[in-house]
Amino acid sequence: VQKARGVREGRRGADRLSFADPCKTMPHVPYSTRPDWADVVPIPQADCENPVVAIQYSSEFTDTMNYLRAMMEKDERSARALQLTEHVIALNAANYTVWAYRRAIVDALGRKASDELEWTTALARDNPKNYQIWQHRRWCVERAEDGRAELAFLADFLTDEDLEDAKNYHAWAQRQWTLRTFALWHGEEAFIDQLLAQDVRNNSAWNQRFFVAENTTDMGLAARTAELEWALGHTKCAPNNASAWGFIRAMLGEHPLSAVPSLDAAVAEYSSRNSPVAGAVELRATCLALQGDKASKAEAAKLFLSLASSLDAIRAPYWRHCAESIG
């Protein structure tokens, strides 16, 4: 495991070096010594004379930011300004101000959206949790008016074994936005199946399946039944998969178990095992509590307490609360 981890870290390091070679692999050349920047007067950070806690910026960071402030002050939108923003982002990819400035420059220069997306690809892999990078990608895709390349990128990102980030919130949010904006639903269910084949407990993939159903079906009983039967197929290999039971509970909605005979039978079987499946017991208890009659509510309370006492004791206070909350 340690050897594999070392290989992954090495690959990530290579990615970091490749995305911005001038900033990462060579000594910084101060902008004040560069002939093509001689006309720019740097603007230092507006600190007070004796700051209580001065931030110890590196000389490279200070120099680069001083020139960024000068360029933004004059609102220059040129090739050198674009290169400067790349340098600043390499030093601090979370600087949302420089991202906004970069978009203004990209627009002014007429830079292709595909080129900008290609530039951010390595950035996204190196900073997978960075809001600004994902927002910038969305802006680029909007300009391109075509989400197919973005879906391909996201599929590669979410299945990249080196990144090990199949549940990345930003990537999934971007994928959902792309699917809905460009109506690219075809093939999404197959992609979800691919992810679940790799990890049947991938809650992000289960959530995506629900998202697709919500946006491509009328969510009537027939559509819900088809989704529930699909989900039940996945419980056979992992009966205690909380992600699957969460999906089933949400997909059933306000319908009673009896509305979907295959689910009703499966829940009865899972609940009556020598080692009952907690997800099935919870679903049965929830449905009984919603029926309203006294006998059903009593049975629901009994099931919730069984979860508290043995089946899911780690959440005993929650299950006791569920039992006590039944009116």
XYZ file of C-alpha atoms in Angstrom:
327
model
C 0.000 0.000 0.000
C 2.811 2.400 0.914
C 4.539 1.708 -2.386
C 1.337 2.399 -4.353
C 0.781 5.568 -2.368
C 4.307 6.682 -3.157
C 3.703 6.140 -6.875
C 0.500 8.187 -6.704
C 2.232 11.018 -4.854
C 4.997 10.981 -7.421
C 2.496 11.297 -10.244
C 0.708 14.131 -8.481
C 4.020 15.899 -8.044
C 4.715 15.548 -11.743
C 1.324 17.068 -12.516
C 2.045 20.016 -10.269
C 5.335 20.699 -11.983
C 3.890 20.442 -15.467
C 0.981 22.860 -15.154
C 3.054 25.997 -14.523
C 6.684 25.283 -15.274
C 7.879 28.924 -15.157
C 6.671 29.267 -11.562
C 7.467 25.830 -10.230
C 10.694 24.669 -11.841
C 12.861 27.795 -12.307
C 14.056 30.503 -9.902
C 11.808 33.548 -9.846
C 12.987 36.437 -11.997
C 11.706 39.695 -10.428
C 9.348 41.577 -12.705
C 11.346 44.758 -12.059
C 14.292 43.219 -13.935
C 12.255 42.140 -16.960
C 12.458 44.536 -19.935
C 8.873 43.861 -21.015
C 7.609 45.027 -17.602
C 9.720 48.184 -17.350
C 6.720 50.437 -17.968
C 4.772 49.085 -14.992
C 5.126 50.665 -11.551
C 4.396 48.034 -8.893
C 1.877 48.821 -6.157
C 2.789 47.400 -2.742
C 0.207 46.024 -0.349
C -1.476 48.752 1.681
C -0.311 47.704 5.134
C -0.059 50.092 8.073
C 3.379 51.352 9.060
C 3.889 48.861 11.876
C 1.519 45.909 11.450
C 0.943 43.915 14.630
C 1.320 40.563 12.910
C 3.007 40.938 9.530
C 2.463 38.047 7.137
C 5.778 36.631 5.975
C 5.157 36.484 2.248
C 7.869 35.051 0.044
C 9.742 37.559 -2.104
C 8.238 35.940 -5.219
C 4.698 36.262 -3.885
C 5.206 39.888 -2.856
C 6.740 40.846 -6.185
C 4.044 39.095 -8.230
C 1.176 40.572 -6.231
C 2.659 44.065 -6.442
C 2.613 43.845 -10.216
C -0.869 42.316 -10.241
C -2.204 45.310 -8.288
C -0.557 47.649 -10.775
C -2.046 45.843 -13.766
C -5.500 45.744 -12.220
C -5.251 49.440 -11.373
C -4.755 50.269 -15.053
C -7.126 47.464 -16.126
C -4.700 46.186 -18.720
C -6.073 43.219 -20.636
C -3.146 41.853 -22.576
C -1.145 38.688 -23.149
C 1.326 39.639 -20.436
C -1.533 40.322 -18.026
C -2.901 36.857 -18.761
C 0.506 35.335 -18.062
C 0.706 37.287 -14.804
C -2.627 35.896 -13.637
C -1.312 32.399 -14.311
C 1.664 33.155 -12.087
C -0.540 34.501 -9.277
C -2.874 31.507 -9.488
C 0.124 29.169 -9.343
C 1.082 30.822 -6.061
C -2.450 30.957 -4.642
C -5.231 29.266 -6.602
C -7.847 30.447 -4.077
C -7.411 34.139 -4.953
C -10.904 34.810 -6.346
C -10.025 38.388 -7.347
C -7.380 37.283 -9.827
C -9.791 34.734 -11.335
C -12.296 37.516 -12.058
C -9.533 39.610 -13.611
C -8.415 36.654 -15.711
C -11.937 36.183 -17.092
C -12.020 39.808 -18.157
C -8.686 39.332 -19.951
C -9.783 36.098 -21.630
C -12.873 37.871 -22.944
C -10.866 40.851 -24.186
C -8.304 38.674 -25.981
C -10.909 36.331 -27.450
C -9.056 33.344 -26.063
C -10.732 30.038 -26.957
C -12.754 28.421 -24.202
C -11.164 25.066 -25.084
C -7.676 26.482 -24.477
C -8.720 27.882 -21.127
C -10.328 24.588 -20.131
C -7.183 22.710 -21.068
C -5.150 25.054 -18.874
C -7.446 24.491 -15.875
C -7.473 20.701 -16.234
C -4.147 20.199 -14.454
C -5.143 22.862 -11.936
C -8.320 20.989 -11.055
C -6.388 17.786 -10.503
C -3.846 19.570 -8.328
C -6.474 21.563 -6.384
C -9.578 19.326 -6.498
C -11.379 21.135 -3.650
C -10.824 24.663 -4.954
C -14.089 26.563 -5.581
C -12.532 29.145 -7.910
C -11.148 26.601 -10.361
C -14.492 24.817 -10.733
C -16.363 28.099 -11.119
C -13.912 29.121 -13.828
C -14.445 25.833 -15.657
C -18.188 26.387 -15.579
C -17.719 29.845 -17.056
C -15.572 28.371 -19.827
C -18.140 25.675 -20.638
C -20.867 28.317 -20.823
C -18.770 30.237 -23.354
C -18.163 27.059 -25.361
C -21.926 26.327 -25.389
C -21.161 22.602 -25.443
C -20.827 20.359 -22.408
C -19.699 17.113 -24.031
C -15.988 17.679 -23.467
C -16.663 18.644 -19.860
C -18.593 15.432 -19.234
C -15.665 13.452 -20.616
C -13.252 15.351 -18.371
C -15.448 14.783 -15.329
C -15.809 11.077 -16.060
C -12.037 10.782 -16.233
C -11.635 12.884 -13.070
C -14.112 10.852 -11.016
C -12.637 7.500 -12.066
C -8.964 8.495 -11.790
C -7.340 5.929 -9.495
C -4.457 8.277 -8.722
C -6.770 11.045 -7.499
C -8.969 8.654 -5.487
C -11.671 11.334 -5.425
C -14.819 9.651 -6.760
C -16.977 11.568 -4.280
C -15.631 15.056 -5.008
C -18.502 17.479 -4.360
C -17.295 20.068 -6.865
C -16.943 17.544 -9.670
C -20.426 16.141 -9.060
C -21.973 19.610 -8.873
C -20.257 20.474 -12.141
C -21.488 17.243 -13.722
C -25.080 17.844 -12.648
C -24.967 21.401 -13.956
C -23.518 20.216 -17.290
C -26.094 17.456 -17.705
C -29.018 19.732 -16.986
C -27.738 22.762 -18.921
C -27.018 20.850 -22.128
C -29.537 17.985 -21.732
C -26.828 15.349 -22.040
C -28.605 12.622 -20.095
C -27.910 9.758 -22.473
C -25.333 7.395 -21.023
C -25.424 8.778 -17.485
C -27.023 5.680 -15.989
C -24.280 3.544 -17.534
C -21.661 5.845 -16.005
C -23.297 5.467 -12.588
C -23.306 1.674 -12.978
C -19.591 1.847 -13.773
C -18.890 3.732 -10.543
C -21.036 1.399 -8.442
C -19.240 -1.590 -9.919
C -16.051 -0.064 -8.516
C -17.587 0.871 -5.160
C -21.197 -0.066 -4.451
C -21.159 2.222 -1.395
C -20.318 5.346 -3.388
C -23.067 7.576 -1.985
C -22.324 10.239 -4.608
C -23.172 7.790 -7.391
C -26.411 6.810 -5.635
C -27.324 10.466 -5.288
C -26.597 10.965 -8.988
C -28.961 8.136 -9.906
C -31.753 9.872 -7.991
C -30.865 13.163 -9.695
C -31.093 11.542 -13.128
C -34.461 9.950 -12.321
C -35.836 13.270 -11.089
C -34.834 14.981 -14.308
C -35.666 12.303 -16.875
C -38.846 10.640 -15.586
C -42.221 11.795 -14.281
C -41.353 10.196 -10.911
C -44.692 8.394 -11.012
C -45.140 5.040 -9.324
C -44.079 3.084 -12.421
C -40.846 5.054 -12.734
C -40.157 4.763 -9.015
C -40.812 1.021 -9.099
C -38.273 0.549 -11.886
C -35.679 2.494 -9.892
C -36.440 0.569 -6.705
C -36.063 -2.777 -8.417
C -32.751 -1.618 -9.869
C -31.600 -0.620 -6.379
C -32.706 -3.927 -4.843
C -30.414 -5.698 -7.263
C -27.480 -3.895 -5.657
C -28.518 -4.851 -2.119
C -27.922 -8.533 -2.868
C -24.142 -8.126 -2.817
C -24.115 -5.605 0.053
C -27.305 -5.881 2.160
C -26.077 -3.413 4.794
C -25.197 -0.702 2.295
C -26.557 2.502 3.853
C -26.291 4.359 0.531
C -28.607 1.877 -1.186
C -31.211 2.018 1.589
C -31.085 5.800 1.635
C -31.812 5.782 -2.088
C -34.635 3.272 -1.636
C -36.206 5.264 1.171
C -36.102 8.475 -0.870
C -37.340 6.810 -4.061
C -40.287 5.183 -2.303
C -41.336 8.625 -1.121
C -44.768 8.733 0.496
C -45.930 5.495 -1.110
C -46.579 2.518 1.204
C -44.425 -0.576 0.898
C -47.417 -2.470 -0.468
C -47.368 -0.200 -3.550
C -44.184 -1.947 -4.694
C -44.621 -5.699 -4.090
C -41.027 -6.588 -4.943
C -39.732 -4.087 -2.389
C -42.284 -5.170 0.215
C -41.153 -8.787 -0.148
C -37.465 -7.869 -0.026
C -37.888 -5.738 3.105
C -39.816 -8.556 4.802
C -37.085 -11.055 3.938
C -34.204 -8.808 5.015
C -35.991 -7.895 8.262
C -36.679 -11.500 9.260
C -33.138 -12.823 8.879
C -31.248 -14.147 11.887
C -29.156 -11.008 11.523
C -31.712 -8.472 10.271
C -30.563 -5.776 7.850
C -30.740 -2.424 9.634
C -31.680 -0.481 6.502
C -34.650 -2.738 5.831
C -35.806 -2.585 9.457
C -35.601 1.216 9.406
C -37.586 1.421 6.174
C -40.252 -0.922 7.513
C -40.495 1.061 10.754
C -40.756 4.369 8.902
C -43.529 3.101 6.638
C -45.463 1.618 9.561
C -45.229 4.885 11.484
C -46.748 6.726 8.525
C -49.759 4.401 8.301
C -51.390 6.154 11.235
C -53.230 3.336 12.994
C -52.352 2.460 16.577
C -51.134 -1.086 15.896
C -48.806 0.046 13.085
C -47.344 2.806 15.235
C -46.718 0.368 18.082
C -44.936 -2.013 15.727
C -42.880 0.867 14.308
C -41.777 1.917 17.792
C -40.794 -1.678 18.555
C -38.663 -1.848 15.397
C -36.939 1.474 16.135
C -36.099 0.227 19.629
C -34.659 -2.975 18.152
C -32.325 -0.809 16.123
C -31.320 1.017 19.293
C -30.743 -2.100 21.348
C -28.792 -4.295 18.947
C -28.962 -3.708 15.208
C -27.473 -0.196 15.195
C -26.579 0.519 18.811
C -24.038 3.176 17.910
C -26.988 5.446 17.035
C -29.177 4.287 19.922
C -30.152 7.815 21.070
C -31.401 8.627 17.557
C -33.452 5.432 17.266
C -34.991 5.968 20.716
C -35.891 9.486 19.600
C -37.587 8.041 16.499
C -39.600 5.658 18.660
C -40.603 8.386 21.088
C -41.540 10.777 18.276
C -44.267 8.532 16.878
C -47.518 10.343 17.640
